[in-house]
Coordinates of C-alpha atoms in Angstrom, one line a residue:
X1 CA 80.2 102.9 132.9
X2 CA 78.5 100.2 132.8
X3 CA 80.2 97.5 130.3
X4 CA 77.5 95.5 129.6
X5 CA 75.2 98.3 128.6
X6 CA 77.8 100.7 126.9
X7 CA 77.3 99.2 123.5
X8 CA 80.9 98.9 122.7
X9 CA 84.3 97.1 123.6
X10 CA 87.6 98.4 123.6
X11 CA 90.5 95.7 123.1
X12 CA 93.9 95.8 122.9
X13 CA 95.5 93.9 120.2
X14 CA 99.3 94.0 121.4
X15 CA 101.0 90.8 123.0
X16 CA 103.4 93.3 124.5
X17 CA 102.7 94.5 128.2
X18 CA 104.5 98.0 127.4
X19 CA 102.7 98.2 124.6
X20 CA 99.2 98.1 126.1
X21 CA 99.5 101.1 128.7
X22 CA 98.0 103.4 126.4
X23 CA 95.0 101.2 125.8
X24 CA 94.7 101.3 129.5
X25 CA 94.9 105.1 129.7
X26 CA 92.3 105.6 127.0
X27 CA 89.7 102.6 129.1
X28 CA 90.5 104.5 132.2
X29 CA 89.1 108.1 130.7
X30 CA 86.2 106.3 129.0
X31 CA 85.2 104.7 132.0
X32 CA 84.8 101.4 130.6
X33 CA 87.0 97.8 130.9
X34 CA 89.7 96.8 128.4
X35 CA 87.8 93.8 126.5
X36 CA 89.3 90.4 127.9
X37 CA 91.4 88.4 124.6
X38 CA 94.6 87.1 124.7
X39 CA 96.9 87.8 122.5
X40 CA 100.3 86.0 121.9
X41 CA 103.0 84.6 119.8
X42 CA 103.3 80.2 119.2
X43 CA 106.5 78.9 119.4
X44 CA 107.0 78.9 115.6
X45 CA 106.3 82.8 115.6
X46 CA 102.9 82.6 114.6
X47 CA 100.3 84.8 115.9
X48 CA 97.0 83.6 117.7
X49 CA 94.2 85.8 119.2
X50 CA 91.6 84.2 121.5
X51 CA 88.4 86.4 122.3
X52 CA 86.8 85.6 125.6
X53 CA 83.5 87.4 125.5
X54 CA 81.0 87.8 123.4
X55 CA 81.2 90.7 120.6
X56 CA 78.1 89.8 118.6
X57 CA 76.4 92.8 117.3
X58 CA 78.8 94.9 119.3
X59 CA 80.8 98.1 118.2
X60 CA 84.4 97.0 118.9
X61 CA 87.2 99.1 119.1
X62 CA 90.8 97.8 118.7
X63 CA 93.5 99.7 120.0
X64 CA 97.0 98.9 118.8
X65 CA 100.0 100.8 119.2
X66 CA 103.1 100.1 117.2
X67 CA 106.2 98.9 118.8
X68 CA 109.4 98.1 117.0
X69 CA 108.5 95.0 115.8
X70 CA 106.1 96.4 113.4
X71 CA 104.9 93.0 111.2
X72 CA 104.2 91.1 114.0
X73 CA 101.8 94.1 115.5
X74 CA 100.2 94.3 111.8
X75 CA 99.5 90.7 112.0
X76 CA 97.9 90.8 115.8
X77 CA 95.7 93.7 114.3
X78 CA 94.5 91.7 111.0
X79 CA 94.0 88.4 113.3
X80 CA 92.0 90.4 116.1
X81 CA 89.9 92.0 113.3
X82 CA 89.2 88.8 111.3
X83 CA 88.6 86.9 114.7
X84 CA 86.1 89.8 116.0
X85 CA 84.5 89.9 112.0
X86 CA 84.1 85.9 112.1
X87 CA 82.3 86.6 115.5
X88 CA 79.5 89.0 114.2
X89 CA 81.1 92.0 115.8
X90 CA 78.9 95.0 114.3
X91 CA 81.5 97.5 113.4
X92 CA 85.0 97.2 113.9
X93 CA 87.4 100.4 114.6
X94 CA 90.7 100.3 114.5
X95 CA 92.8 102.9 117.0
X96 CA 95.9 103.1 115.7
X97 CA 97.7 106.3 116.8
X98 CA 100.6 105.9 114.7
X99 CA 100.1 103.9 111.0
X100 CA 103.2 102.1 110.4
X101 CA 104.5 102.2 106.8
X102 CA 103.3 105.6 106.1
X103 CA 106.6 106.8 104.7
X104 CA 106.2 103.9 102.0
X105 CA 103.1 106.1 100.4
X106 CA 105.0 107.2 97.4
X107 CA 106.4 105.3 94.6
X108 CA 110.1 104.7 94.5
X109 CA 112.0 103.7 91.4
X110 CA 110.7 99.8 91.1
X111 CA 109.5 100.0 94.7
X112 CA 105.8 99.6 95.8
X113 CA 103.5 101.8 97.5
X114 CA 103.2 99.5 100.6
X115 CA 100.7 102.0 102.5
X116 CA 98.0 101.0 100.2
X117 CA 98.6 97.4 100.5
X118 CA 98.2 97.8 104.2
X119 CA 94.9 99.5 104.0
X120 CA 93.9 96.6 101.3
X121 CA 94.7 94.2 104.2
X122 CA 93.3 95.9 107.1
X123 CA 89.5 96.3 105.0
X124 CA 89.9 93.0 103.9
X125 CA 90.2 91.6 107.5
X126 CA 87.3 93.5 108.5
X127 CA 87.6 97.2 109.8
X128 CA 85.3 99.3 108.8
X129 CA 86.8 103.0 110.1
X130 CA 90.3 103.9 111.5
X131 CA 91.4 106.7 114.1
X132 CA 94.6 107.7 113.4
X133 CA 96.9 110.2 114.3
X134 CA 99.1 112.6 112.1
X135 CA 99.3 110.5 108.9
X136 CA 103.2 111.4 107.5
X137 CA 101.1 112.1 104.5
X138 CA 97.2 113.0 104.2
X139 CA 96.5 111.8 101.2
X140 CA 97.0 108.5 102.6
X141 CA 93.5 108.5 103.8
X142 CA 92.5 108.4 99.9
X143 CA 93.8 104.9 100.1
X144 CA 91.4 103.6 102.3
X145 CA 87.6 102.6 101.3
X146 CA 85.9 103.3 104.4
X147 CA 86.0 106.7 107.0
X148 CA 89.5 107.9 108.3
X149 CA 89.9 110.6 111.7
X150 CA 93.1 112.1 111.2
X151 CA 93.5 113.5 114.9
X152 CA 96.2 116.2 115.7
X153 CA 98.9 116.3 118.2
X154 CA 99.5 119.8 118.2
X155 CA 97.1 121.3 120.4
X156 CA 99.0 119.1 122.9
X157 CA 102.4 120.2 121.9
X158 CA 101.6 123.7 121.5
X159 CA 100.6 123.5 125.2
X160 CA 103.6 121.7 126.4
X161 CA 105.7 124.8 124.6
X162 CA 103.8 126.9 126.5
X163 CA 103.6 125.9 129.7
X164 CA 107.1 124.0 129.8
X165 CA 109.7 126.0 127.9
X166 CA 110.5 129.1 130.0
X167 CA 110.4 132.2 128.0
X168 CA 109.3 130.2 124.8
X169 CA 108.0 134.0 123.5
X170 CA 111.6 134.3 122.7
X171 CA 111.7 130.9 120.7
X172 CA 112.0 130.5 116.8
X173 CA 110.0 127.6 115.0
X174 CA 112.0 125.7 112.8
X175 CA 111.7 123.3 109.8
X176 CA 114.3 120.9 109.4
X177 CA 113.8 121.0 105.6
X178 CA 111.7 123.0 103.3
X179 CA 109.2 120.1 103.0
X180 CA 108.4 120.6 106.4
X181 CA 107.9 124.9 106.4
X182 CA 103.9 124.2 106.7
X183 CA 103.9 122.4 109.4
X184 CA 106.0 124.6 111.1
X185 CA 104.2 128.1 109.7
X186 CA 101.2 126.5 111.0
X187 CA 102.9 126.2 115.0
X188 CA 104.4 129.8 114.5
X189 CA 101.1 131.0 113.8
X190 CA 99.6 129.7 116.5
X191 CA 102.2 130.7 119.0
X192 CA 103.0 134.2 117.0
X193 CA 106.7 133.3 116.8
X194 CA 108.6 133.2 114.1
X195 CA 109.6 131.3 111.2
X196 CA 113.4 129.8 110.0
X197 CA 113.3 126.9 107.6
X198 CA 116.9 124.9 106.9
X199 CA 117.8 124.2 103.4
X200 CA 120.2 122.2 101.4
X201 CA 120.5 118.9 103.2
X202 CA 118.8 115.6 101.8
X203 CA 115.7 115.7 100.6
X204 CA 115.2 111.7 100.3
X205 CA 116.8 108.5 100.9
X206 CA 116.7 107.5 97.2
X207 CA 120.2 105.9 96.8
X208 CA 122.1 107.2 93.7
X209 CA 122.3 103.3 92.4
X210 CA 122.3 102.5 89.1
X211 CA 118.9 101.2 88.1
X212 CA 118.6 101.7 84.4
X213 CA 117.3 105.1 84.2
X214 CA 120.4 106.8 83.3
X215 CA 121.5 104.4 80.9
X216 CA 121.6 106.1 77.0
X217 CA 118.7 104.9 74.6
X218 CA 119.6 102.8 72.4
X219 CA 120.4 103.9 68.6
X220 CA 120.4 101.6 65.8
X221 CA 122.3 102.7 62.6
X222 CA 119.6 102.0 60.0
X223 CA 122.1 102.6 56.7
X224 CA 122.5 99.8 54.5
X225 CA 119.8 97.9 56.9
X226 CA 116.7 96.7 55.4
X227 CA 114.8 95.5 58.5
X228 CA 114.7 92.7 61.2
X229 CA 113.8 89.2 59.7
X230 CA 111.5 87.5 61.7
X231 CA 110.8 83.7 61.7
X232 CA 108.0 83.6 59.0
X233 CA 110.8 85.0 56.5
X234 CA 108.4 88.8 56.7
X235 CA 110.5 91.7 57.0
X236 CA 110.0 94.1 60.6
X237 CA 110.9 97.8 60.3
X238 CA 113.9 99.0 62.1
X239 CA 113.2 100.7 65.8
X240 CA 114.3 104.2 65.0
X241 CA 117.1 106.1 66.8
X242 CA 116.0 108.3 69.8
X243 CA 117.4 111.8 70.8
X244 CA 116.1 112.7 74.2
X245 CA 116.8 116.1 75.7
X246 CA 119.5 116.5 78.3
X247 CA 118.1 116.2 81.7
X248 CA 120.2 118.1 84.2
X249 CA 121.0 116.8 87.5
X250 CA 119.9 118.6 90.8
X251 CA 122.4 119.7 92.9
X252 CA 121.8 120.4 96.4
X253 CA 123.2 123.5 97.7
X254 CA 125.2 124.3 100.6
X255 CA 123.0 124.3 103.7
X256 CA 121.8 127.7 105.1
X257 CA 119.4 129.0 107.3
X258 CA 116.4 131.3 105.9
X259 CA 115.9 133.1 108.9
X260 CA 117.7 134.3 112.0
X261 CA 117.9 132.2 114.9
X262 CA 120.6 134.3 116.6
X263 CA 120.3 134.4 120.5
X264 CA 116.7 132.4 120.6
X265 CA 115.0 129.0 121.4
X266 CA 115.0 127.2 118.3
X267 CA 112.0 124.6 118.3
X268 CA 112.2 122.2 115.5
X269 CA 108.9 120.5 114.6
X270 CA 107.8 117.3 112.8
X271 CA 105.7 114.4 112.4
X272 CA 108.3 111.6 113.2
X273 CA 111.5 111.3 114.7
X274 CA 113.2 107.9 113.8
X275 CA 116.7 108.0 112.8
X276 CA 117.7 111.3 114.1
X277 CA 121.0 111.9 112.3
X278 CA 119.1 115.1 110.8
X279 CA 118.2 116.7 114.0
X280 CA 121.7 116.5 115.3
X281 CA 122.7 117.5 112.3
X282 CA 120.0 120.8 112.7
X283 CA 120.8 120.9 115.7
X284 CA 124.5 121.8 115.4
X285 CA 124.0 124.2 112.5
X286 CA 121.2 126.1 114.6
X287 CA 123.7 126.1 117.3
X288 CA 126.3 127.6 114.6
X289 CA 124.1 130.1 114.0
X290 CA 123.7 131.7 117.4
X291 CA 120.5 129.6 118.8
X292 CA 120.9 128.9 122.5
X293 CA 118.5 126.2 123.3
X294 CA 117.2 123.5 120.8
X295 CA 114.0 121.4 121.2
X296 CA 112.3 119.1 119.5
X297 CA 108.8 118.9 119.1
X298 CA 107.2 115.4 117.0
X299 CA 104.1 113.3 117.3
X300 CA 105.4 110.0 116.8
X301 CA 108.8 109.2 119.0
X302 CA 110.1 105.5 117.3
X303 CA 113.6 106.5 118.3
X304 CA 115.3 103.6 116.5
X305 CA 119.0 101.7 116.8
X306 CA 121.4 104.4 118.8
X307 CA 119.0 107.2 118.5
X308 CA 118.8 107.7 122.6
X309 CA 122.9 107.7 122.6
X310 CA 122.9 110.0 120.1
X311 CA 120.5 112.7 121.4
X312 CA 122.1 112.2 124.8
X313 CA 125.7 113.1 123.2
X314 CA 124.3 116.3 121.0
X315 CA 123.5 119.9 120.8
X316 CA 120.1 119.0 121.5
X317 CA 118.7 119.8 124.7
X318 CA 115.2 118.3 125.1
X319 CA 113.2 116.0 122.6
X320 CA 109.4 115.9 123.2
X321 CA 107.2 113.2 121.9
X322 CA 103.5 111.7 122.3
X323 CA 103.1 108.3 123.4
X324 CA 101.3 106.9 120.0
X325 CA 104.6 104.8 119.9
X326 CA 106.1 103.2 123.3
X327 CA 109.4 104.3 124.3
X328 CA 109.9 104.2 127.8
X329 CA 113.1 102.0 127.8
X330 CA 114.8 105.0 125.4
X331 CA 113.5 107.6 128.1
X332 CA 115.5 105.2 130.3
X333 CA 118.4 105.9 128.0
X334 CA 117.9 109.4 127.5
X335 CA 116.7 111.7 130.2
X336 CA 116.4 114.4 127.4
X337 CA 113.4 112.6 126.2
X338 CA 109.8 113.9 126.9
X339 CA 106.8 112.1 127.0
X340 CA 102.6 114.3 126.6
X341 CA 100.1 111.9 127.0
X342 CA 97.5 112.0 123.8
X343 CA 95.1 109.6 125.4
X344 CA 92.6 112.1 126.1
X345 CA 91.7 113.0 122.6
X346 CA 92.0 109.4 121.4
X347 CA 89.2 108.7 124.1
X348 CA 87.1 111.6 123.0
X349 CA 86.9 110.1 119.6
X350 CA 86.0 106.8 120.6
X351 CA 83.2 108.6 122.5
X352 CA 81.9 110.6 119.8
X353 CA 82.0 107.8 117.1
X354 CA 80.2 105.7 119.2
X355 CA 77.6 108.4 120.0
X356 CA 77.4 109.6 116.5
X357 CA 78.4 113.0 117.6
X358 CA 80.4 115.2 115.1
X359 CA 84.1 115.1 115.0
X360 CA 84.6 119.0 114.2
X361 CA 85.0 119.8 117.7
X362 CA 88.5 118.1 118.0
X363 CA 89.5 119.7 114.8
X364 CA 88.9 123.3 115.9
X365 CA 91.6 125.9 115.0
X366 CA 93.4 122.8 112.9
X367 CA 94.6 123.8 109.7
X368 CA 94.6 121.8 106.6
X369 CA 98.7 122.0 106.8
X370 CA 99.1 121.3 110.3

């Protein structure tokens, strides 16, 4: 394809060489060259972007993979989008396979919904469309005021199961928590396999620190007290006593496995594998229940901190993730980690959006819960 006549450009917003590998694979499949730009950090850690070619009137696709330094990657994307916007690009479409801060999409005590903030920042920077993959919660799409195409990696992971796992017909799909049961059920139905759910582990990471929620309401004794005296000398009616119903605290049941995993291959499916502690604990439970092989399937392999070492020392036989996040260093540390390439579907999404074609083909046989 002639880049000059294609009507669109594909740029990478990453300053790290390791993070540009996915962008190179996508452009190779599209038959175009990667746009000429320079993204770097100055000595004071400020992000600078220089676009080296004209983008006036063009549709621009920015591919941004998210490395461990999440905040730097976000700034690179924002600065590049704004640079293209001020250079009169017609449309700016972000290709963000792993959307950062997607776990912070719900209000937690006195926290904030950071994912909504990031969506607003991307829109302000100039993005008009986003292509992503397996959002942590599909409702995140509602944070944006422009189109969001949430692609799925499950067809690639299912193909890996069918082609790379011997005797996969003797496998069972496992959800490591009740919250992941719908995703696991979708895999089980398409593979014609059984389903098991691990129940009883911690369901969220909220700490039990005192934040004022458990403090008793103030109950005032109004006997013999006519009211509060204001500076003006007037009397204010006393605040009445409050009697709220007693709220029972939740108690987590003992860890159990709902479903028979004895003598089978256990395949745990999820969208993100970052802190592997829950997965390691789930693998130990499945081993105790008689599973003889344990696989982990996840779209985004963040694999932070000591994840490679913990996986290597655990009962897990293999961890399969896609290349939405660069993890070559982790693979060198742990040979159990395998990668599935999803550049094909990302390239096809770019081609269809540019040509104004329907995206429905990319979602065939995909359920809402997948």
